[in-house]
Amino acid sequence: MPPVRRAQIVRATIRCLAQDGYARLTMKKVAREAGVSQGILHYYFRDKRDILAAALETVAADLNRRVAVAQARGSREPRARLAAVVRACLDVAVQQREVWVVFIEFWGEMPHDKRLRAINAAVYARARAALGAVVQEGIRARIFRQVRPADAAAVILALVDGVSLQLTFEPDAMPAARAARLVDAVVARYLAPGGGST
Amino acid sequence: MPPVRRAQIVRATIRCLAQDGYARLTMKKVAREAGVSQGILHYYFRDKRDILAAALETVAADLNRRVAVAQARGSREPRARLAAVVRACLDVAVQQREVWVVFIEFWGEMPHDKRLRAINAAVYARARAALGAVVQEGIRARIFRQVRPADAAAVILALVDGVSLQLTFEPDAMPAARAARLVDAVVARYLAPGGGST
DNA sequence: CTTTCTTGATTGGCCGACCAATTATCATCG
DNA sequence: CGATGATAATTGGTCGGCCAATCAAGAAAG
């Protein structure tokens, strides 16, 4: 029962964050949203920071899961797989807007909370490793040019994050599908064989 | 005197945001940091939100200014100019860490505040216009391939934001100079003539 | 009957906003 | 030049309200 209650509280927290924002999150609202009393929150969590850390873990895991699923569904061909991942990331930002928005909210808190930073670092390390593996595969198959997979992973991640940000704050500027094609084009040209050695 | 006092308060606010974070910003701290009484804050600003909006405006203008200066110092050659802008953006994220961190903090609040969204949209519109103009110039000179300048601008901005994020949360992962070279390589390959029509 | 779980009221403290009172600024005029 | 009075700027304290966290008491479960 403990894990169930914890999850219930964490999910309520995420909903509150999506609705009102980090700065206006209160234990009262979380308890109300979860349908429990205020006291119970401190039975399952030491304090507010604990709940927030758990919320970031959940959000991050959720994002990772969705992207992993999309990647698994893609073909074996490295280019197609990268495209599938890119598309999945951007779709999350648009369709699962709430989850993505909460994740962005945590960015602002990370400089002030070591624990949140650690969770985020783990998420990005995993993401870079997964992307790097796909790139590596493409290099071996001579589909991609010789690049350091870690560099390529960082670049792809940065592109996706940056474009997702723009889609989040100015959704009307560009449909998600077009953004995905744009990012794909950049990645394809970055990894395509030929051209300079840079 | 009014404008001086306002600026004084806004600068104090930005320092507080950099130090303690958005969620822990209080009028008391701002007043203390600015070296004025609490009451004065409500004399020059209607309420807390007003101060925060002014703070975002100042931060955004500051970022814009620094990048504009870097661009102006660059050569006339489009590729070099883009490189200068990229370098300037990444340098800001690393060297003017405080300003950049405060800007990120505002991202988390934007989904919940129309006014902050509007300010941000203006900033990005300006940035895209400036970048787009440089790209356009390169296209005319046949240095770059035919791309929609707006697309290229969005891509470069996304890359810079994404890489800046990673530099912010994991500063040891990569020195700023290497990040700049990496981004330059991606942009160069994206804009280089030849290759597919995408 | 003991352990686990849950409640809702309480606590001390800090929050943003407001306001009456005080002080500085400055144009005007004796 | 110096007094005067209106206006602008500034103070510090007060207000109701909400915050996170605690706790004693009771309900459920085994």
Short mmCIF file of C-alpha atoms (C1' of nucleotides) in Angstrom, two decimals:
data_model
loop_
_atom_site.label_atom_id
_atom_site.label_comp_id
_atom_site.label_asym_id
_atom_site.label_seq_id
_atom_site.Cartn_x
_atom_site.Cartn_y
_atom_site.Cartn_z
CA MET A 1 0.00 0.00 0.00
CA PRO A 2 2.84 2.47 0.74
CA PRO A 3 4.07 2.50 -2.87
CA VAL A 4 0.53 3.02 -4.12
CA ARG A 5 -0.07 6.00 -1.85
CA ARG A 6 3.29 7.48 -2.73
CA ALA A 7 2.55 7.24 -6.43
CA GLN A 8 -0.88 8.76 -5.86
CA ILE A 9 0.67 11.72 -4.07
CA VAL A 10 3.38 12.17 -6.66
CA ARG A 11 0.91 12.12 -9.53
CA ALA A 12 -1.20 14.70 -7.76
CA THR A 13 1.89 16.84 -7.29
CA ILE A 14 2.66 16.69 -10.99
CA ARG A 15 -0.88 17.71 -11.84
CA CYS A 16 -0.62 20.66 -9.46
CA LEU A 17 2.70 21.70 -10.96
CA ALA A 18 1.22 21.57 -14.44
CA GLN A 19 -1.77 23.60 -13.37
CA ASP A 20 -0.37 26.30 -11.11
CA GLY A 21 3.40 26.18 -11.44
CA TYR A 22 6.27 25.45 -9.11
CA ALA A 23 6.18 28.72 -7.20
CA ARG A 24 2.54 28.27 -6.24
CA LEU A 25 2.70 24.63 -5.23
CA THR A 26 1.42 24.03 -1.69
CA MET A 27 1.02 20.91 0.38
CA LYS A 28 -2.65 21.76 0.82
CA LYS A 29 -3.25 21.74 -2.94
CA VAL A 30 -1.37 18.48 -3.36
CA ALA A 31 -3.39 16.81 -0.61
CA ARG A 32 -6.62 18.10 -2.09
CA GLU A 33 -5.68 16.98 -5.59
CA ALA A 34 -4.68 13.54 -4.28
CA GLY A 35 -7.87 13.29 -2.25
CA VAL A 36 -6.10 12.74 1.04
CA SER A 37 -5.46 14.71 4.19
CA GLN A 38 -2.51 17.02 4.60
CA GLY A 39 -1.00 14.98 7.38
CA ILE A 40 -0.58 11.94 5.19
CA LEU A 41 1.87 13.76 2.96
CA HIS A 42 4.36 13.93 5.80
CA TYR A 43 3.78 10.29 6.63
CA TYR A 44 5.00 9.15 3.22
CA PHE A 45 7.45 11.96 2.58
CA ARG A 46 9.76 13.75 4.95
CA ASP A 47 9.04 17.19 3.54
CA LYS A 48 8.03 19.15 0.47
CA ARG A 49 11.44 18.83 -1.17
CA ASP A 50 11.17 15.07 -0.97
CA ILE A 51 7.86 15.13 -2.79
CA LEU A 52 9.29 17.39 -5.46
CA ALA A 53 12.32 15.18 -5.98
CA ALA A 54 10.02 12.19 -6.36
CA ALA A 55 7.93 14.18 -8.83
CA LEU A 56 10.97 14.98 -10.96
CA GLU A 57 12.00 11.33 -10.91
CA THR A 58 8.56 10.31 -12.08
CA VAL A 59 8.37 12.93 -14.80
CA ALA A 60 11.83 12.09 -16.06
CA ALA A 61 11.09 8.37 -16.06
CA ASP A 62 7.87 9.06 -17.92
CA LEU A 63 9.65 11.04 -20.62
CA ASN A 64 12.34 8.38 -20.93
CA ARG A 65 9.73 5.65 -21.21
CA ARG A 66 7.77 7.35 -23.94
CA VAL A 67 10.88 7.97 -25.99
CA ALA A 68 12.16 4.43 -25.44
CA VAL A 69 8.87 3.02 -26.67
CA ALA A 70 9.04 5.13 -29.80
CA GLN A 71 12.60 4.05 -30.44
CA ALA A 72 11.72 0.38 -30.05
CA ARG A 73 8.89 0.73 -32.54
CA GLY A 74 11.23 2.25 -35.15
CA SER A 75 13.01 0.17 -37.72
CA ARG A 76 16.50 -1.21 -37.25
CA GLU A 77 17.92 1.31 -39.69
CA PRO A 78 19.87 3.94 -37.70
CA ARG A 79 18.55 6.92 -39.64
CA ALA A 80 14.95 5.83 -39.20
CA ARG A 81 15.55 5.15 -35.53
CA LEU A 82 16.97 8.60 -34.92
CA ALA A 83 14.05 10.12 -36.76
CA ALA A 84 11.64 8.11 -34.62
CA VAL A 85 13.31 9.31 -31.42
CA VAL A 86 13.30 12.92 -32.57
CA ARG A 87 9.68 12.69 -33.53
CA ALA A 88 8.79 11.08 -30.21
CA CYS A 89 10.54 13.80 -28.21
CA LEU A 90 8.81 16.60 -30.06
CA ASP A 91 5.45 14.85 -29.86
CA VAL A 92 5.84 14.59 -26.10
CA ALA A 93 6.44 18.32 -25.89
CA VAL A 94 3.28 19.01 -27.88
CA GLN A 95 0.88 16.22 -26.97
CA GLN A 96 1.96 15.52 -23.39
CA ARG A 97 2.41 19.22 -22.86
CA GLU A 98 1.74 19.01 -19.13
CA VAL A 99 4.52 16.54 -18.47
CA TRP A 100 6.97 18.53 -20.54
CA VAL A 101 6.00 21.81 -18.91
CA VAL A 102 6.59 20.35 -15.46
CA PHE A 103 9.99 19.16 -16.58
CA ILE A 104 10.87 22.67 -17.71
CA GLU A 105 9.71 24.04 -14.37
CA PHE A 106 12.27 21.84 -12.66
CA TRP A 107 15.07 23.27 -14.79
CA GLY A 108 14.65 26.56 -13.02
CA GLU A 109 15.07 24.91 -9.64
CA MET A 110 18.06 22.76 -10.48
CA PRO A 111 20.69 25.44 -9.91
CA HIS A 112 19.39 25.64 -6.34
CA ASP A 113 18.93 21.96 -5.53
CA LYS A 114 21.70 19.41 -5.77
CA ARG A 115 19.31 16.49 -5.68
CA LEU A 116 17.26 17.69 -8.64
CA ARG A 117 20.51 18.26 -10.52
CA ALA A 118 21.60 14.69 -9.88
CA ILE A 119 18.30 13.28 -11.14
CA ASN A 120 18.49 15.40 -14.25
CA ALA A 121 22.08 14.41 -14.91
CA ALA A 122 21.10 10.75 -14.75
CA VAL A 123 18.26 11.29 -17.21
CA TYR A 124 20.50 13.07 -19.69
CA ALA A 125 23.26 10.51 -19.30
CA ARG A 126 20.82 7.75 -20.21
CA ALA A 127 19.43 9.69 -23.12
CA ARG A 128 22.91 10.45 -24.47
CA ALA A 129 23.94 6.83 -24.09
CA ALA A 130 20.91 5.61 -26.01
CA LEU A 131 21.36 8.15 -28.78
CA GLY A 132 25.09 7.54 -28.90
CA ALA A 133 24.52 3.82 -29.40
CA VAL A 134 22.31 4.43 -32.39
CA VAL A 135 24.82 6.82 -33.89
CA GLN A 136 27.63 4.33 -33.28
CA GLU A 137 25.63 1.69 -35.10
CA GLY A 138 25.22 4.00 -38.06
CA ILE A 139 28.94 4.74 -38.13
CA ARG A 140 29.83 1.06 -38.21
CA ALA A 141 27.42 0.51 -41.05
CA ARG A 142 29.11 3.37 -42.95
CA ILE A 143 25.77 5.17 -43.06
CA PHE A 144 27.09 8.01 -40.94
CA ARG A 145 30.45 9.71 -41.13
CA GLN A 146 33.04 9.44 -38.40
CA VAL A 147 31.88 11.53 -35.48
CA ARG A 148 32.25 11.07 -31.78
CA PRO A 149 28.95 9.43 -30.82
CA ALA A 150 28.86 11.38 -27.57
CA ASP A 151 29.10 14.65 -29.50
CA ALA A 152 26.36 13.64 -31.87
CA ALA A 153 24.14 12.58 -28.98
CA ALA A 154 24.66 15.90 -27.21
CA VAL A 155 23.84 17.79 -30.39
CA ILE A 156 20.67 15.86 -31.10
CA LEU A 157 19.52 16.24 -27.52
CA ALA A 158 20.22 19.95 -27.60
CA LEU A 159 18.31 20.38 -30.85
CA VAL A 160 15.31 18.51 -29.53
CA ASP A 161 15.29 20.44 -26.26
CA GLY A 162 15.68 23.77 -27.99
CA VAL A 163 12.98 23.13 -30.54
CA SER A 164 10.67 21.73 -27.87
CA LEU A 165 11.12 24.95 -25.93
CA GLN A 166 10.07 27.01 -28.91
CA LEU A 167 7.10 24.73 -29.56
CA THR A 168 6.09 25.06 -25.93
CA PHE A 169 6.10 28.84 -25.74
CA GLU A 170 4.99 29.58 -29.28
CA PRO A 171 2.90 26.61 -30.35
CA ASP A 172 1.45 28.43 -33.35
CA ALA A 173 4.82 29.21 -34.88
CA MET A 174 5.26 25.77 -36.34
CA PRO A 175 3.40 22.43 -36.32
CA ALA A 176 5.18 19.56 -34.59
CA ALA A 177 5.50 17.56 -37.80
CA ARG A 178 7.35 20.37 -39.53
CA ALA A 179 9.62 20.82 -36.54
CA ALA A 180 10.43 17.12 -36.64
CA ARG A 181 11.29 17.31 -40.34
CA LEU A 182 13.48 20.32 -39.67
CA VAL A 183 15.41 18.61 -36.90
CA ASP A 184 15.72 15.47 -39.00
CA ALA A 185 17.23 17.49 -41.81
CA VAL A 186 19.80 19.04 -39.51
CA VAL A 187 20.75 15.72 -37.99
CA ALA A 188 20.90 14.00 -41.37
CA ARG A 189 23.25 16.64 -42.76
CA TYR A 190 25.36 16.57 -39.62
CA LEU A 191 25.83 12.82 -39.82
CA ALA A 192 25.93 12.39 -43.59
CA PRO A 193 29.27 11.14 -44.97
CA GLY A 194 31.35 13.53 -47.07
CA GLY A 195 32.28 17.16 -46.53
CA GLY A 196 34.93 18.54 -44.20
CA SER A 197 36.50 16.64 -41.33
CA THR A 198 34.97 18.88 -38.69
CA MET B 1 15.02 59.43 -9.99
CA PRO B 2 12.10 57.06 -10.56
CA PRO B 3 13.88 55.21 -13.37
CA VAL B 4 17.04 54.93 -11.27
CA ARG B 5 15.17 53.46 -8.31
CA ARG B 6 13.26 51.09 -10.55
CA ALA B 7 16.46 49.81 -12.08
CA GLN B 8 18.00 49.47 -8.66
CA ILE B 9 15.08 47.34 -7.49
CA VAL B 10 15.05 45.25 -10.65
CA ARG B 11 18.77 44.56 -10.42
CA ALA B 12 18.35 43.52 -6.81
CA THR B 13 15.53 41.22 -7.86
CA ILE B 14 17.73 39.56 -10.45
CA ARG B 15 20.47 39.02 -7.90
CA CYS B 16 17.96 37.45 -5.53
CA LEU B 17 16.64 35.19 -8.26
CA ALA B 18 20.15 34.07 -9.12
CA GLN B 19 20.93 33.40 -5.49
CA ASP B 20 17.82 31.75 -4.10
CA GLY B 21 15.59 30.94 -7.04
CA TYR B 22 12.16 32.00 -8.19
CA ALA B 23 10.18 30.00 -5.66
CA ARG B 24 11.98 31.57 -2.72
CA LEU B 25 11.90 35.18 -3.89
CA THR B 26 10.31 37.51 -1.35
CA MET B 27 9.72 41.23 -1.29
CA LYS B 28 11.67 41.41 1.95
CA LYS B 29 14.77 39.90 0.35
CA VAL B 30 14.51 42.18 -2.66
CA ALA B 31 14.20 45.26 -0.47
CA ARG B 32 17.14 44.14 1.63
CA GLU B 33 19.27 43.39 -1.42
CA ALA B 34 18.38 46.76 -2.94
CA GLY B 35 19.10 48.53 0.34
CA VAL B 36 15.64 50.11 0.56
CA SER B 37 12.54 49.62 2.66
CA GLN B 38 9.82 47.17 1.74
CA GLY B 39 7.24 49.86 1.25
CA ILE B 40 9.17 51.47 -1.56
CA LEU B 41 8.77 48.38 -3.70
CA HIS B 42 5.03 48.97 -3.90
CA TYR B 43 5.60 52.60 -4.65
CA TYR B 44 7.48 51.87 -7.86
CA PHE B 45 5.73 48.62 -8.73
CA ARG B 46 2.12 47.64 -8.35
CA ASP B 47 2.91 44.18 -7.06
CA LYS B 48 5.39 41.33 -7.10
CA ARG B 49 4.40 40.18 -10.58
CA ASP B 50 5.20 43.62 -11.93
CA ILE B 51 8.69 43.45 -10.50
CA LEU B 52 9.21 40.00 -11.96
CA ALA B 53 8.05 41.08 -15.39
CA ALA B 54 10.45 44.01 -15.27
CA ALA B 55 13.20 41.63 -14.21
CA LEU B 56 12.57 39.37 -17.19
CA GLU B 57 12.60 42.36 -19.51
CA THR B 58 15.94 43.45 -18.10
CA VAL B 59 17.48 39.99 -18.26
CA ALA B 60 16.27 39.47 -21.81
CA ALA B 61 17.52 42.86 -22.92
CA ASP B 62 20.85 42.11 -21.30
CA LEU B 63 21.22 38.83 -23.16
CA ASN B 64 20.19 40.46 -26.42
CA ARG B 65 22.68 43.24 -25.90
CA ARG B 66 25.60 41.00 -25.22
CA VAL B 67 24.90 38.91 -28.29
CA ALA B 68 24.37 41.96 -30.47
CA VAL B 69 27.73 43.34 -29.41
CA ALA B 70 29.44 40.08 -30.28
CA GLN B 71 27.76 40.01 -33.65
CA ALA B 72 28.82 43.54 -34.42
CA ARG B 73 32.42 42.75 -33.58
CA GLY B 74 32.43 39.79 -35.97
CA SER B 75 33.54 40.11 -39.55
CA ARG B 76 31.17 40.80 -42.43
CA GLU B 77 31.47 37.25 -43.65
CA PRO B 78 28.23 35.39 -42.81
CA ARG B 79 29.87 32.20 -41.59
CA ALA B 80 32.16 34.07 -39.23
CA ARG B 81 29.27 36.17 -38.01
CA LEU B 82 27.17 33.14 -37.17
CA ALA B 83 30.14 31.61 -35.39
CA ALA B 84 30.57 34.81 -33.40
CA VAL B 85 26.93 34.82 -32.35
CA VAL B 86 27.02 31.17 -31.37
CA ARG B 87 30.16 31.70 -29.38
CA ALA B 88 28.69 34.74 -27.68
CA CYS B 89 25.54 32.89 -26.65
CA LEU B 90 27.44 29.98 -25.16
CA ASP B 91 29.87 32.30 -23.42
CA VAL B 92 26.98 34.11 -21.80
CA ALA B 93 25.62 30.81 -20.46
CA VAL B 94 29.00 29.99 -18.94
CA GLN B 95 30.52 33.32 -17.96
CA GLN B 96 27.39 35.28 -17.12
CA ARG B 97 25.95 32.19 -15.51
CA GLU B 98 23.75 34.16 -13.14
CA VAL B 99 21.92 36.02 -15.87
CA TRP B 100 21.40 32.87 -17.88
CA VAL B 101 20.17 30.92 -14.85
CA VAL B 102 17.60 33.59 -14.08
CA PHE B 103 16.40 33.44 -17.67
CA ILE B 104 15.91 29.68 -17.35
CA GLU B 105 13.98 30.18 -14.13
CA PHE B 106 11.51 32.34 -16.02
CA TRP B 107 10.90 29.59 -18.56
CA GLY B 108 9.22 27.57 -15.85
CA GLU B 109 6.84 30.42 -15.08
CA MET B 110 5.93 31.30 -18.63
CA PRO B 111 3.22 28.68 -19.05
CA HIS B 112 1.45 30.34 -16.11
CA ASP B 113 1.94 34.00 -16.98
CA LYS B 114 0.80 35.58 -20.22
CA ARG B 115 2.94 38.64 -19.73
CA LEU B 116 6.18 36.71 -19.31
CA ARG B 117 5.25 34.71 -22.41
CA ALA B 118 4.84 37.89 -24.40
CA ILE B 119 8.21 39.26 -23.34
CA ASN B 120 9.89 35.99 -24.20
CA ALA B 121 8.18 35.84 -27.57
CA ALA B 122 9.48 39.30 -28.40
CA VAL B 123 13.01 38.31 -27.43
CA TYR B 124 12.96 35.23 -29.58
CA ALA B 125 11.38 37.05 -32.49
CA ARG B 126 14.22 39.57 -32.42
CA ALA B 127 16.83 36.87 -32.15
CA ARG B 128 15.34 34.92 -35.03
CA ALA B 129 15.13 38.02 -37.16
CA ALA B 130 18.76 38.86 -36.55
CA LEU B 131 19.95 35.34 -37.25
CA GLY B 132 17.68 35.05 -40.27
CA ALA B 133 19.18 38.20 -41.76
CA VAL B 134 22.69 36.82 -41.52
CA VAL B 135 21.59 33.54 -43.08
CA GLN B 136 19.81 35.40 -45.85
CA GLU B 137 22.98 37.32 -46.57
CA GLY B 138 24.90 34.07 -46.86
CA ILE B 139 22.35 32.64 -49.22
CA ARG B 140 22.57 35.65 -51.53
CA ALA B 141 26.32 35.35 -51.57
CA ARG B 142 25.96 31.66 -52.53
CA ILE B 143 27.89 30.74 -49.42
CA PHE B 144 24.89 28.92 -47.97
CA ARG B 145 22.47 26.64 -49.74
CA GLN B 146 18.84 27.58 -50.26
CA VAL B 147 17.09 27.27 -46.92
CA ARG B 148 14.27 29.23 -45.40
CA PRO B 149 16.11 31.76 -43.24
CA ALA B 150 13.43 31.50 -40.57
CA ASP B 151 13.99 27.76 -40.33
CA ALA B 152 17.73 28.15 -40.07
CA ALA B 153 17.33 30.80 -37.40
CA ALA B 154 15.03 28.57 -35.36
CA VAL B 155 17.47 25.69 -35.65
CA ILE B 156 20.49 27.72 -34.58
CA LEU B 157 18.59 29.20 -31.68
CA ALA B 158 17.42 25.77 -30.59
CA LEU B 159 20.93 24.38 -30.76
CA VAL B 160 22.35 27.20 -28.73
CA ASP B 161 19.61 26.96 -26.10
CA GLY B 162 19.91 23.21 -25.85
CA VAL B 163 23.67 23.22 -25.55
CA SER B 164 23.55 26.08 -23.07
CA LEU B 165 21.20 24.04 -20.93
CA GLN B 166 23.62 21.14 -20.86
CA LEU B 167 26.52 23.46 -20.08
CA THR B 168 24.49 24.97 -17.26
CA PHE B 169 23.56 21.75 -15.50
CA GLU B 170 26.70 19.77 -16.27
CA PRO B 171 29.48 22.35 -16.64
CA ASP B 172 32.22 19.74 -16.42
CA ALA B 173 30.92 17.67 -19.30
CA MET B 174 32.40 19.96 -21.93
CA PRO B 175 34.30 23.27 -22.06
CA ALA B 176 32.48 26.17 -23.67
CA ALA B 177 34.98 26.41 -26.50
CA ARG B 178 34.43 22.83 -27.54
CA ALA B 179 30.67 23.28 -27.36
CA ALA B 180 30.98 26.30 -29.63
CA ARG B 181 33.02 24.34 -32.17
CA LEU B 182 30.48 21.54 -32.05
CA VAL B 183 27.56 23.85 -32.70
CA ASP B 184 29.51 25.60 -35.45
CA ALA B 185 30.12 22.28 -37.16
CA VAL B 186 26.44 21.41 -37.08
CA VAL B 187 25.40 24.81 -38.42
CA ALA B 188 28.09 24.76 -41.09
CA ARG B 189 27.00 21.37 -42.38
CA TYR B 190 23.35 22.38 -42.22
CA LEU B 191 23.95 25.48 -44.33
CA ALA B 192 26.69 24.15 -46.62
CA PRO B 193 25.70 23.95 -50.30
CA GLY B 194 25.35 20.51 -51.87
CA GLY B 195 23.61 17.38 -50.64
CA GLY B 196 19.87 16.63 -50.65
CA SER B 197 17.12 19.20 -51.11
CA THR B 198 15.80 18.76 -47.59
"C1'" DC C 1 -4.08 -5.92 21.08
"C1'" DT C 2 -0.41 -4.16 18.44
"C1'" DT C 3 1.06 -2.15 14.27
"C1'" DT C 4 0.13 0.54 10.42
"C1'" DC C 5 -2.29 4.10 8.44
"C1'" DT C 6 -5.05 8.34 8.45
"C1'" DT C 7 -7.13 12.41 10.09
"C1'" DG C 8 -7.78 17.36 10.89
"C1'" DA C 9 -6.61 20.78 14.08
"C1'" DT C 10 -2.69 23.32 15.79
"C1'" DT C 11 1.73 25.80 15.75
"C1'" DG C 12 4.96 29.28 14.83
"C1'" DG C 13 6.42 31.82 11.27
"C1'" DC C 14 6.65 34.33 7.14
"C1'" DC C 15 4.18 36.17 3.16
"C1'" DG C 16 2.45 40.23 0.07
"C1'" DA C 17 0.08 44.23 0.40
"C1'" DC C 18 -1.36 48.33 2.55
"C1'" DC C 19 -1.03 52.71 5.04
"C1'" DA C 20 -0.20 56.61 8.18
"C1'" DA C 21 3.52 59.28 9.19
"C1'" DT C 22 7.96 61.28 8.06
"C1'" DT C 23 11.44 63.28 5.22
"C1'" DA C 24 13.48 65.06 0.97
"C1'" DT C 25 12.82 67.85 -3.30
"C1'" DC C 26 11.95 71.83 -5.54
"C1'" DA C 27 9.38 75.66 -7.77
"C1'" DT C 28 7.63 79.91 -6.23
"C1'" DC C 29 7.61 84.19 -4.28
"C1'" DG C 30 8.57 87.68 -0.48
"C1'" DC D 1 18.78 84.89 -1.00
"C1'" DG D 2 15.81 82.38 2.02
"C1'" DA D 3 11.30 81.15 3.56
"C1'" DT D 4 7.19 78.54 2.18
"C1'" DG D 5 4.20 75.16 0.79
"C1'" DA D 6 2.96 71.57 -2.46
"C1'" DT D 7 4.55 67.39 -4.22
"C1'" DA D 8 7.31 63.33 -4.48
"C1'" DA D 9 9.80 59.83 -2.20
"C1'" DT D 10 10.58 56.86 1.67
"C1'" DT D 11 9.98 54.64 5.96
"C1'" DG D 12 8.69 50.99 9.17
"C1'" DG D 13 5.09 48.87 11.13
"C1'" DT D 14 0.61 46.46 10.70
"C1'" DC D 15 -2.86 43.50 8.57
"C1'" DG D 16 -5.17 39.23 7.42
"C1'" DG D 17 -3.90 35.17 5.46
"C1'" DC D 18 -1.57 31.24 4.17
"C1'" DC D 19 2.49 28.35 4.57
"C1'" DA D 20 5.09 23.75 5.98
"C1'" DA D 21 5.42 20.91 9.52
"C1'" DT D 22 3.90 18.65 13.81
"C1'" DC D 23 1.03 16.03 16.75
"C1'" DA D 24 -2.38 13.72 19.53
"C1'" DA D 25 -6.00 10.94 18.66
"C1'" DG D 26 -8.46 7.57 16.41
"C1'" DA D 27 -9.53 4.02 12.60
"C1'" DA D 28 -8.22 -0.18 10.10
"C1'" DA D 29 -5.93 -4.28 9.66
"C1'" DG D 30 -3.86 -8.53 11.05
#
